[in-house]
mmCIF file of C-alpha atoms in Angstrom:
data_model
loop_
_atom_site.group_PDB
_atom_site.id
_atom_site.type_symbol
_atom_site.label_atom_id
_atom_site.label_comp_id
_atom_site.label_asym_id
_atom_site.label_seq_id
_atom_site.Cartn_x
_atom_site.Cartn_y
_atom_site.Cartn_z
ATOM 1 C CA UNK A 510 94.840 147.185 84.221
ATOM 2 C CA UNK A 511 95.170 145.809 87.608
ATOM 3 C CA UNK A 512 92.646 142.917 88.507
ATOM 4 C CA UNK A 513 89.721 144.378 90.501
ATOM 5 C CA UNK A 514 89.448 143.006 94.043
ATOM 6 C CA UNK A 515 86.739 143.558 96.500
ATOM 7 C CA UNK A 516 87.811 145.434 99.617
ATOM 8 C CA UNK A 517 86.230 145.083 103.123
ATOM 9 C CA UNK A 518 83.560 147.567 103.574
ATOM 10 C CA UNK A 519 81.842 146.345 106.706
ATOM 11 C CA UNK A 520 82.653 146.592 110.544
ATOM 12 C CA UNK A 521 80.311 144.285 112.127
ATOM 13 C CA UNK A 522 79.201 140.590 111.075
ATOM 14 C CA UNK A 523 76.147 139.088 112.611
ATOM 15 C CA UNK A 524 73.761 136.072 112.160
ATOM 16 C CA UNK A 525 70.010 136.557 112.311
ATOM 17 C CA UNK A 526 67.559 133.705 112.532
ATOM 18 C CA UNK A 527 64.379 133.908 110.342
ATOM 19 C CA UNK A 528 61.428 131.873 109.523
ATOM 20 C CA UNK A 529 63.097 129.969 106.764
ATOM 21 C CA UNK A 530 66.576 129.729 108.120
ATOM 22 C CA UNK A 531 69.564 131.902 109.140
ATOM 23 C CA UNK A 532 71.015 134.939 107.305
ATOM 24 C CA UNK A 533 74.526 136.614 107.641
ATOM 25 C CA UNK A 534 74.452 140.333 108.007
ATOM 26 C CA UNK A 535 77.253 142.843 107.312
ATOM 27 C CA UNK A 536 76.546 146.063 109.296
ATOM 28 C CA UNK A 537 72.936 144.979 109.392
ATOM 29 C CA UNK A 538 72.560 144.190 105.608
ATOM 30 C CA UNK A 539 71.951 140.695 104.448
ATOM 31 C CA UNK A 540 74.627 139.057 102.392
ATOM 32 C CA UNK A 541 73.645 137.891 98.983
ATOM 33 C CA UNK A 542 75.023 135.277 96.640
ATOM 34 C CA UNK A 543 76.736 135.972 93.398
ATOM 35 C CA UNK A 544 73.522 135.484 91.612
ATOM 36 C CA UNK A 545 71.965 138.113 93.997
ATOM 37 C CA UNK A 546 69.853 135.611 95.952
ATOM 38 C CA UNK A 547 69.540 135.892 99.735
ATOM 39 C CA UNK A 548 72.397 133.963 101.411
ATOM 40 C CA UNK A 549 70.131 132.046 103.879
ATOM 41 C CA UNK A 550 71.262 128.717 105.250
ATOM 42 C CA UNK A 551 69.447 125.915 107.172
ATOM 43 C CA UNK A 552 71.366 125.950 110.447
ATOM 44 C CA UNK A 553 72.769 128.434 112.966
ATOM 45 C CA UNK A 554 76.036 126.366 112.970
ATOM 46 C CA UNK A 555 76.544 127.007 109.180
ATOM 47 C CA UNK A 556 75.514 130.597 109.447
ATOM 48 C CA UNK A 557 78.246 131.074 112.201
ATOM 49 C CA UNK A 558 80.876 129.335 110.056
ATOM 50 C CA UNK A 559 80.125 131.653 107.230
ATOM 51 C CA UNK A 560 79.920 134.758 109.443
ATOM 52 C CA UNK A 561 83.403 133.759 110.766
ATOM 53 C CA UNK A 562 84.778 133.720 107.345
ATOM 54 C CA UNK A 563 83.426 137.250 106.609
ATOM 55 C CA UNK A 564 84.658 138.474 109.983
ATOM 56 C CA UNK A 565 88.259 137.005 109.132
ATOM 57 C CA UNK A 566 88.534 139.119 106.005
ATOM 58 C CA UNK A 567 91.001 141.852 106.100
ATOM 59 C CA UNK A 568 91.572 144.707 103.772
ATOM 60 C CA UNK A 569 91.096 142.654 100.603
ATOM 61 C CA UNK A 570 88.295 139.897 100.422
ATOM 62 C CA UNK A 571 89.917 136.564 99.526
ATOM 63 C CA UNK A 572 87.345 134.027 98.350
ATOM 64 C CA UNK A 573 89.804 131.230 98.680
ATOM 65 C CA UNK A 574 89.700 131.574 102.460
ATOM 66 C CA UNK A 575 85.853 131.396 102.477
ATOM 67 C CA UNK A 576 85.000 127.528 101.672
ATOM 68 C CA UNK A 577 81.755 127.664 103.659
ATOM 69 C CA UNK A 578 80.445 130.720 101.856
ATOM 70 C CA UNK A 579 81.385 129.271 98.547
ATOM 71 C CA UNK A 580 79.590 125.910 99.223
ATOM 72 C CA UNK A 581 76.506 127.838 100.503
ATOM 73 C CA UNK A 582 76.568 129.926 97.273
ATOM 74 C CA UNK A 583 76.762 126.908 95.168
ATOM 75 C CA UNK A 584 73.752 125.293 96.988
ATOM 76 C CA UNK A 585 71.638 128.248 96.387
ATOM 77 C CA UNK A 586 72.788 129.474 92.981
ATOM 78 C CA UNK A 587 73.469 126.131 91.326
ATOM 79 C CA UNK A 588 72.006 123.031 93.106
ATOM 80 C CA UNK A 589 68.665 124.683 93.965
ATOM 81 C CA UNK A 590 67.921 125.315 90.348
ATOM 82 C CA UNK A 591 69.046 121.984 89.037
ATOM 83 C CA UNK A 592 68.638 119.571 92.073
ATOM 84 C CA UNK A 593 67.326 116.657 90.095
ATOM 85 C CA UNK A 594 70.162 116.891 87.482
ATOM 86 C CA UNK A 595 72.869 117.037 90.250
ATOM 87 C CA UNK A 596 71.303 114.134 92.128
ATOM 88 C CA UNK A 597 70.962 112.137 88.921
ATOM 89 C CA UNK A 598 74.540 112.708 88.021
ATOM 90 C CA UNK A 599 75.841 111.656 91.521
ATOM 91 C CA UNK A 600 73.486 108.534 91.640
ATOM 92 C CA UNK A 601 75.128 107.562 88.331
ATOM 93 C CA UNK A 602 78.417 106.921 90.133
ATOM 94 C CA UNK A 603 76.753 103.835 91.675
ATOM 95 C CA UNK A 604 76.815 101.812 88.390
ATOM 96 C CA UNK A 605 80.519 102.422 87.970
ATOM 97 C CA UNK A 606 81.497 102.825 91.598
ATOM 98 C CA UNK A 607 85.271 102.688 92.434
ATOM 99 C CA UNK A 608 84.801 100.090 95.019
ATOM 100 C CA UNK A 609 83.495 97.590 92.532
ATOM 101 C CA UNK A 610 86.291 97.599 90.034
ATOM 102 C CA UNK A 611 89.188 95.511 91.321
ATOM 103 C CA UNK A 612 92.643 94.655 90.190
ATOM 104 C CA UNK A 613 93.139 90.986 89.239
ATOM 105 C CA UNK A 614 96.972 91.243 90.142
ATOM 106 C CA UNK A 615 99.356 91.742 91.873
ATOM 107 C CA UNK A 616 98.011 89.690 94.799
ATOM 108 C CA UNK A 617 99.023 92.306 97.521
ATOM 109 C CA UNK A 618 96.886 94.998 95.646
ATOM 110 C CA UNK A 619 93.975 92.616 95.293
ATOM 111 C CA UNK A 620 94.254 91.972 99.104
ATOM 112 C CA UNK A 621 94.362 95.718 99.918
ATOM 113 C CA UNK A 622 91.275 96.522 97.811
ATOM 114 C CA UNK A 623 89.248 93.685 99.346
ATOM 115 C CA UNK A 624 90.332 94.752 102.984
ATOM 116 C CA UNK A 625 89.291 98.197 102.547
ATOM 117 C CA UNK A 626 86.431 97.989 100.039
ATOM 118 C CA UNK A 627 84.577 94.816 100.910
ATOM 119 C CA UNK A 628 83.512 96.083 104.308
ATOM 120 C CA UNK A 629 82.287 99.361 102.694
ATOM 121 C CA UNK A 630 80.002 97.365 100.381
ATOM 122 C CA UNK A 631 78.689 95.254 103.204
ATOM 123 C CA UNK A 632 77.913 98.455 105.032
ATOM 124 C CA UNK A 633 76.032 99.754 102.141
ATOM 125 C CA UNK A 634 74.130 96.606 101.761
ATOM 126 C CA UNK A 635 73.156 96.426 105.636
ATOM 127 C CA UNK A 636 72.585 100.142 106.243
ATOM 128 C CA UNK A 637 71.689 101.612 102.890
ATOM 129 C CA UNK A 638 69.825 98.470 101.738
ATOM 130 C CA UNK A 639 71.751 98.361 98.351
ATOM 131 C CA UNK A 640 74.317 95.708 97.493
ATOM 132 C CA UNK A 641 76.740 96.486 94.857
ATOM 133 C CA UNK A 642 78.900 93.665 93.500
ATOM 134 C CA UNK A 643 82.681 93.863 92.833
ATOM 135 C CA UNK A 644 84.201 92.933 89.466
ATOM 136 C CA UNK A 645 87.712 92.146 88.410
ATOM 137 C CA UNK A 646 88.914 94.303 85.675
ATOM 138 C CA UNK A 647 87.849 97.572 84.133
ATOM 139 C CA UNK A 648 85.077 96.508 81.748
ATOM 140 C CA UNK A 649 81.747 97.864 82.847
ATOM 141 C CA UNK A 650 79.189 95.235 84.108
ATOM 142 C CA UNK A 651 75.878 96.891 85.069
ATOM 143 C CA UNK A 652 74.780 96.686 88.816
ATOM 144 C CA UNK A 653 71.430 95.474 90.126
ATOM 145 C CA UNK A 654 68.909 98.161 88.970
ATOM 146 C CA UNK A 655 67.094 97.684 92.307
ATOM 147 C CA UNK A 656 70.169 98.603 94.329
ATOM 148 C CA UNK A 657 70.864 101.485 92.053
ATOM 149 C CA UNK A 658 67.364 102.869 92.503
ATOM 150 C CA UNK A 659 67.641 102.738 96.209
ATOM 151 C CA UNK A 660 70.906 104.605 96.220
ATOM 152 C CA UNK A 661 69.361 107.142 93.744
ATOM 153 C CA UNK A 662 66.353 107.822 96.068
ATOM 154 C CA UNK A 663 68.692 108.471 98.941
ATOM 155 C CA UNK A 664 70.628 110.833 96.902
ATOM 156 C CA UNK A 665 67.553 112.739 95.741
ATOM 157 C CA UNK A 666 66.405 113.064 99.351
ATOM 158 C CA UNK A 667 69.195 115.430 100.246
ATOM 159 C CA UNK A 668 68.433 118.968 100.535
ATOM 160 C CA UNK A 669 70.218 121.561 98.425
ATOM 161 C CA UNK A 670 72.953 122.238 100.880
ATOM 162 C CA UNK A 671 73.498 118.529 101.647
ATOM 163 C CA UNK A 672 73.569 117.710 97.963
ATOM 164 C CA UNK A 673 76.217 120.421 97.402
ATOM 165 C CA UNK A 674 78.422 118.795 99.982
ATOM 166 C CA UNK A 675 77.581 115.219 98.804
ATOM 167 C CA UNK A 676 78.685 116.333 95.367
ATOM 168 C CA UNK A 677 82.310 116.870 96.512
ATOM 169 C CA UNK A 678 82.314 113.765 98.708
ATOM 170 C CA UNK A 679 81.313 111.530 95.760
ATOM 171 C CA UNK A 680 83.142 113.196 92.817
ATOM 172 C CA UNK A 681 86.442 113.532 94.828
ATOM 173 C CA UNK A 682 86.376 109.985 96.096
ATOM 174 C CA UNK A 683 85.047 108.576 92.850
ATOM 175 C CA UNK A 684 82.560 106.479 94.881
ATOM 176 C CA UNK A 685 78.860 106.897 95.657
ATOM 177 C CA UNK A 686 79.225 104.296 98.471
ATOM 178 C CA UNK A 687 82.196 106.233 100.016
ATOM 179 C CA UNK A 688 80.222 109.425 99.643
ATOM 180 C CA UNK A 689 77.464 107.968 101.694
ATOM 181 C CA UNK A 690 79.962 106.396 104.130
ATOM 182 C CA UNK A 691 81.628 109.847 104.772
ATOM 183 C CA UNK A 692 78.218 111.718 105.059
ATOM 184 C CA UNK A 693 76.711 109.218 107.305
ATOM 185 C CA UNK A 694 79.775 108.588 109.519
ATOM 186 C CA UNK A 695 80.438 104.967 108.859
ATOM 187 C CA UNK A 696 84.069 105.595 109.418
ATOM 188 C CA UNK A 697 86.200 108.656 110.281
ATOM 189 C CA UNK A 698 86.402 110.839 107.260
ATOM 190 C CA UNK A 699 90.092 110.603 106.984
ATOM 191 C CA UNK A 700 89.839 106.891 106.782
ATOM 192 C CA UNK A 701 87.086 107.041 104.085
ATOM 193 C CA UNK A 702 89.407 109.380 102.093
ATOM 194 C CA UNK A 703 92.198 106.940 102.379
ATOM 195 C CA UNK A 704 89.931 104.174 100.990
ATOM 196 C CA UNK A 705 89.544 106.096 97.828
ATOM 197 C CA UNK A 706 93.270 106.296 97.400
ATOM 198 C CA UNK A 707 94.112 102.602 97.519
ATOM 199 C CA UNK A 708 95.135 102.365 93.895
ATOM 200 C CA UNK A 709 97.153 105.714 93.823
ATOM 201 C CA UNK A 710 98.923 104.921 97.190
ATOM 202 C CA UNK A 711 99.981 101.563 95.549
ATOM 203 C CA UNK A 712 101.303 103.227 92.448
ATOM 204 C CA UNK A 713 103.335 105.672 94.727
ATOM 205 C CA UNK A 714 104.904 102.740 96.448
ATOM 206 C CA UNK A 715 105.934 101.242 93.172
ATOM 207 C CA UNK A 716 107.193 104.262 91.341
ATOM 208 C CA UNK A 717 107.612 107.012 93.966
ATOM 209 C CA UNK A 718 105.747 110.174 94.815
ATOM 210 C CA UNK A 719 105.279 112.952 92.212
ATOM 211 C CA UNK A 720 105.533 116.209 94.182
ATOM 212 C CA UNK A 721 103.079 118.090 91.986
ATOM 213 C CA UNK A 722 100.605 115.250 92.014
ATOM 214 C CA UNK A 723 100.947 115.138 95.770
ATOM 215 C CA UNK A 724 100.163 118.774 96.034
ATOM 216 C CA UNK A 725 96.965 118.258 93.981
ATOM 217 C CA UNK A 726 95.860 115.265 96.207
ATOM 218 C CA UNK A 727 96.420 117.371 99.294
ATOM 219 C CA UNK A 728 93.981 120.150 97.960
ATOM 220 C CA UNK A 729 91.510 117.454 97.006
ATOM 221 C CA UNK A 730 91.707 115.981 100.484
ATOM 222 C CA UNK A 731 91.221 119.351 101.994
ATOM 223 C CA UNK A 732 88.044 119.879 99.848
ATOM 224 C CA UNK A 733 86.808 116.473 100.880
ATOM 225 C CA UNK A 734 87.217 117.184 104.513
ATOM 226 C CA UNK A 735 85.506 120.540 104.091
ATOM 227 C CA UNK A 736 82.582 118.951 102.269
ATOM 228 C CA UNK A 737 82.070 116.580 105.310
ATOM 229 C CA UNK A 738 82.101 119.569 107.658
ATOM 230 C CA UNK A 739 79.651 121.473 105.472
ATOM 231 C CA UNK A 740 77.376 118.412 105.353
ATOM 232 C CA UNK A 741 77.395 118.168 109.089
ATOM 233 C CA UNK A 742 76.725 121.745 109.462
ATOM 234 C CA UNK A 743 73.497 121.464 107.562
ATOM 235 C CA UNK A 744 71.653 120.023 110.471
ATOM 236 C CA UNK A 745 73.651 121.247 113.573
#
Protein backbone atom coordinates (compact mmCIF):
# COMPACT_ATOMS: atom_id res chain seq x y z
CA UNK A 1 0.00 0.00 0.00
CA UNK A 2 1.35 3.41 -0.96
CA UNK A 3 2.19 5.71 1.96
CA UNK A 4 -0.58 8.22 2.63
CA UNK A 5 0.39 11.82 2.01
CA UNK A 6 -1.58 14.97 2.78
CA UNK A 7 -2.44 16.98 -0.30
CA UNK A 8 -2.90 20.72 -0.44
CA UNK A 9 -6.58 21.48 0.04
CA UNK A 10 -6.50 25.23 0.62
CA UNK A 11 -6.28 28.26 -1.63
CA UNK A 12 -5.53 31.17 0.68
CA UNK A 13 -3.24 31.44 3.70
CA UNK A 14 -3.60 34.30 6.16
CA UNK A 15 -2.54 35.46 9.63
CA UNK A 16 -4.97 36.73 12.24
CA UNK A 17 -4.06 38.58 15.43
CA UNK A 18 -5.99 37.53 18.52
CA UNK A 19 -5.99 38.36 22.21
CA UNK A 20 -3.51 35.60 23.06
CA UNK A 21 -1.31 35.66 19.97
CA UNK A 22 -1.47 35.04 16.24
CA UNK A 23 -3.15 32.23 14.34
CA UNK A 24 -2.57 30.90 10.83
CA UNK A 25 -5.67 30.39 8.70
CA UNK A 26 -6.19 28.21 5.63
CA UNK A 27 -9.20 29.48 3.70
CA UNK A 28 -10.36 31.13 6.91
CA UNK A 29 -9.99 28.04 9.09
CA UNK A 30 -7.42 28.05 11.92
CA UNK A 31 -4.53 25.61 11.60
CA UNK A 32 -4.17 23.08 14.43
CA UNK A 33 -1.22 21.09 15.70
CA UNK A 34 -0.88 17.31 15.32
CA UNK A 35 -2.36 17.02 18.84
CA UNK A 36 -5.36 19.09 17.67
CA UNK A 37 -4.45 22.19 19.68
CA UNK A 38 -4.78 25.62 18.12
CA UNK A 39 -1.57 26.61 16.33
CA UNK A 40 -1.31 30.02 17.98
CA UNK A 41 2.09 31.71 18.22
CA UNK A 42 3.39 34.68 20.23
CA UNK A 43 4.46 37.04 17.46
CA UNK A 44 3.30 38.21 14.07
CA UNK A 45 6.74 37.52 12.64
CA UNK A 46 6.55 33.88 13.65
CA UNK A 47 3.03 33.57 12.30
CA UNK A 48 4.16 35.04 8.98
CA UNK A 49 7.07 32.59 8.76
CA UNK A 50 4.70 29.69 9.35
CA UNK A 51 2.13 31.07 6.93
CA UNK A 52 4.83 31.34 4.26
CA UNK A 53 5.63 27.65 4.72
CA UNK A 54 2.00 26.68 4.21
CA UNK A 55 1.74 28.97 1.20
CA UNK A 56 4.84 27.38 -0.34
CA UNK A 57 3.36 23.87 -0.26
CA UNK A 58 2.38 22.60 -3.66
CA UNK A 59 0.31 19.55 -4.52
CA UNK A 60 1.64 17.34 -1.71
CA UNK A 61 2.46 18.75 1.73
CA UNK A 62 6.11 18.21 2.68
CA UNK A 63 6.66 18.67 6.45
CA UNK A 64 10.43 18.62 5.89
CA UNK A 65 10.09 22.03 4.26
CA UNK A 66 8.16 23.48 7.21
CA UNK A 67 10.69 23.90 10.06
CA UNK A 68 8.89 26.81 11.73
CA UNK A 69 5.63 24.89 11.74
CA UNK A 70 7.37 21.89 13.27
CA UNK A 71 9.01 24.00 15.96
CA UNK A 72 5.73 25.71 16.84
CA UNK A 73 3.99 22.33 17.01
CA UNK A 74 6.70 21.09 19.37
CA UNK A 75 6.33 24.15 21.59
CA UNK A 76 2.58 23.65 21.88
CA UNK A 77 2.22 19.86 21.90
CA UNK A 78 5.36 18.92 23.83
CA UNK A 79 7.11 21.74 25.67
CA UNK A 80 3.92 23.33 26.97
CA UNK A 81 2.92 20.17 28.80
CA UNK A 82 6.37 19.42 30.23
CA UNK A 83 8.06 22.80 30.46
CA UNK A 84 9.69 22.06 33.81
CA UNK A 85 11.08 18.72 32.68
CA UNK A 86 12.52 20.17 29.47
CA UNK A 87 14.06 23.12 31.31
CA UNK A 88 15.57 20.81 33.93
CA UNK A 89 17.07 18.60 31.26
CA UNK A 90 18.66 21.53 29.44
CA UNK A 91 19.92 23.17 32.62
CA UNK A 92 21.62 19.87 33.40
CA UNK A 93 24.05 20.51 30.54
CA UNK A 94 25.69 23.17 32.70
CA UNK A 95 27.27 20.65 35.05
CA UNK A 96 28.98 18.86 32.15
CA UNK A 97 29.25 21.70 29.68
CA UNK A 98 31.31 21.06 26.55
CA UNK A 99 33.33 24.22 27.16
CA UNK A 100 34.55 23.00 30.52
CA UNK A 101 36.16 19.73 29.46
CA UNK A 102 39.52 20.42 27.87
CA UNK A 103 42.19 18.35 26.24
CA UNK A 104 45.55 18.21 28.03
CA UNK A 105 47.37 17.60 24.73
CA UNK A 106 48.38 18.25 21.99
CA UNK A 107 49.32 21.86 22.68
CA UNK A 108 47.69 23.22 19.53
CA UNK A 109 44.30 21.74 20.43
CA UNK A 110 44.63 23.00 24.00
CA UNK A 111 45.31 26.48 22.64
CA UNK A 112 42.38 26.36 20.22
CA UNK A 113 39.97 25.31 22.94
CA UNK A 114 41.18 28.04 25.26
CA UNK A 115 41.05 30.72 22.57
CA UNK A 116 37.46 29.88 21.63
CA UNK A 117 35.98 28.71 24.91
CA UNK A 118 37.57 30.89 27.59
CA UNK A 119 35.90 34.06 26.24
CA UNK A 120 32.54 32.27 26.23
CA UNK A 121 32.95 31.28 29.88
CA UNK A 122 34.00 34.85 30.76
CA UNK A 123 30.90 36.16 28.96
CA UNK A 124 28.69 33.77 30.92
CA UNK A 125 30.25 35.00 34.15
CA UNK A 126 29.88 38.67 33.25
CA UNK A 127 26.48 38.67 31.52
CA UNK A 128 24.66 35.65 32.92
CA UNK A 129 26.21 35.91 36.38
CA UNK A 130 27.35 32.30 36.37
CA UNK A 131 30.99 31.25 36.24
CA UNK A 132 31.72 27.71 35.13
CA UNK A 133 35.26 26.44 35.55
CA UNK A 134 37.20 24.45 32.93
CA UNK A 135 38.84 21.11 33.74
CA UNK A 136 41.47 19.07 31.94
CA UNK A 137 40.36 15.60 30.98
CA UNK A 138 37.00 13.89 30.74
CA UNK A 139 36.30 12.92 34.35
CA UNK A 140 33.30 14.76 35.77
CA UNK A 141 33.99 17.42 38.39
CA UNK A 142 30.86 19.19 39.70
CA UNK A 143 30.43 22.90 39.01
CA UNK A 144 29.53 25.53 41.60
CA UNK A 145 25.88 24.86 42.61
CA UNK A 146 25.15 28.58 42.79
CA UNK A 147 26.28 29.11 39.19
CA UNK A 148 24.20 26.14 38.05
CA UNK A 149 21.18 27.48 39.91
CA UNK A 150 21.49 30.84 38.15
CA UNK A 151 21.65 29.15 34.74
CA UNK A 152 18.72 26.92 35.65
CA UNK A 153 16.55 29.88 36.62
CA UNK A 154 17.35 31.59 33.34
CA UNK A 155 16.45 28.43 31.44
CA UNK A 156 13.16 27.99 33.26
CA UNK A 157 12.28 31.64 32.50
CA UNK A 158 11.99 30.99 28.77
CA UNK A 159 8.46 30.66 27.44
CA UNK A 160 7.36 27.50 25.63
CA UNK A 161 8.38 28.73 22.19
CA UNK A 162 11.74 30.07 23.34
CA UNK A 163 12.43 26.85 25.21
CA UNK A 164 11.62 24.76 22.13
CA UNK A 165 14.28 26.70 20.21
CA UNK A 166 16.69 26.73 23.14
CA UNK A 167 16.43 22.95 23.32
CA UNK A 168 18.04 22.66 19.88
CA UNK A 169 20.62 25.39 20.54
CA UNK A 170 21.84 23.49 23.60
CA UNK A 171 21.48 19.89 22.49
CA UNK A 172 23.03 20.42 19.07
CA UNK A 173 26.01 22.37 20.44
CA UNK A 174 26.40 20.22 23.56
CA UNK A 175 26.76 23.36 25.64
CA UNK A 176 24.38 25.32 27.85
CA UNK A 177 26.71 28.32 27.65
CA UNK A 178 26.78 28.25 23.84
CA UNK A 179 23.01 27.88 23.82
CA UNK A 180 22.72 31.12 25.77
CA UNK A 181 25.46 32.73 23.66
CA UNK A 182 23.50 32.03 20.47
CA UNK A 183 20.12 32.99 21.91
CA UNK A 184 21.38 36.25 23.41
CA UNK A 185 23.55 37.31 20.47
CA UNK A 186 26.94 37.21 22.14
CA UNK A 187 28.52 36.32 18.79
CA UNK A 188 27.12 35.64 15.29
CA UNK A 189 25.33 32.32 15.32
CA UNK A 190 27.69 30.79 12.74
CA UNK A 191 30.63 31.59 15.01
CA UNK A 192 28.88 30.05 18.00
CA UNK A 193 28.29 26.89 16.00
CA UNK A 194 31.97 26.79 15.01
CA UNK A 195 32.92 26.99 18.69
CA UNK A 196 30.99 23.80 19.31
CA UNK A 197 33.00 22.01 16.61
CA UNK A 198 36.54 22.69 17.81
CA UNK A 199 37.25 19.06 18.71
CA UNK A 200 35.60 17.58 15.60
CA UNK A 201 37.39 20.01 13.29
CA UNK A 202 40.68 19.07 14.89
CA UNK A 203 40.01 15.38 14.29
CA UNK A 204 39.14 16.08 10.65
CA UNK A 205 42.43 17.89 10.19
CA UNK A 206 44.30 14.89 11.55
CA UNK A 207 42.38 12.06 9.86
CA UNK A 208 40.45 13.61 6.99
CA UNK A 209 36.78 14.32 6.38
CA UNK A 210 34.21 11.53 6.41
CA UNK A 211 31.65 12.50 3.79
CA UNK A 212 28.72 10.82 5.50
CA UNK A 213 29.59 12.44 8.82
CA UNK A 214 29.99 15.80 7.08
CA UNK A 215 26.47 15.53 5.68
CA UNK A 216 25.12 14.84 9.15
CA UNK A 217 26.98 17.83 10.55
CA UNK A 218 25.60 20.05 7.79
CA UNK A 219 22.06 19.02 8.73
CA UNK A 220 22.75 19.70 12.40
CA UNK A 221 24.14 23.13 11.58
CA UNK A 222 21.04 23.95 9.53
CA UNK A 223 18.89 22.92 12.50
CA UNK A 224 21.02 25.07 14.82
CA UNK A 225 20.65 28.12 12.58
CA UNK A 226 16.91 27.51 12.32
CA UNK A 227 16.63 27.30 16.11
CA UNK A 228 18.26 30.71 16.42
CA UNK A 229 15.87 32.19 13.85
CA UNK A 230 12.89 30.64 15.62
CA UNK A 231 14.10 31.94 18.99
CA UNK A 232 14.42 35.46 17.56
CA UNK A 233 10.95 35.24 16.01
CA UNK A 234 9.41 34.61 19.42
CA UNK A 235 9.57 38.31 20.22
CA UNK A 236 9.66 40.07 16.82
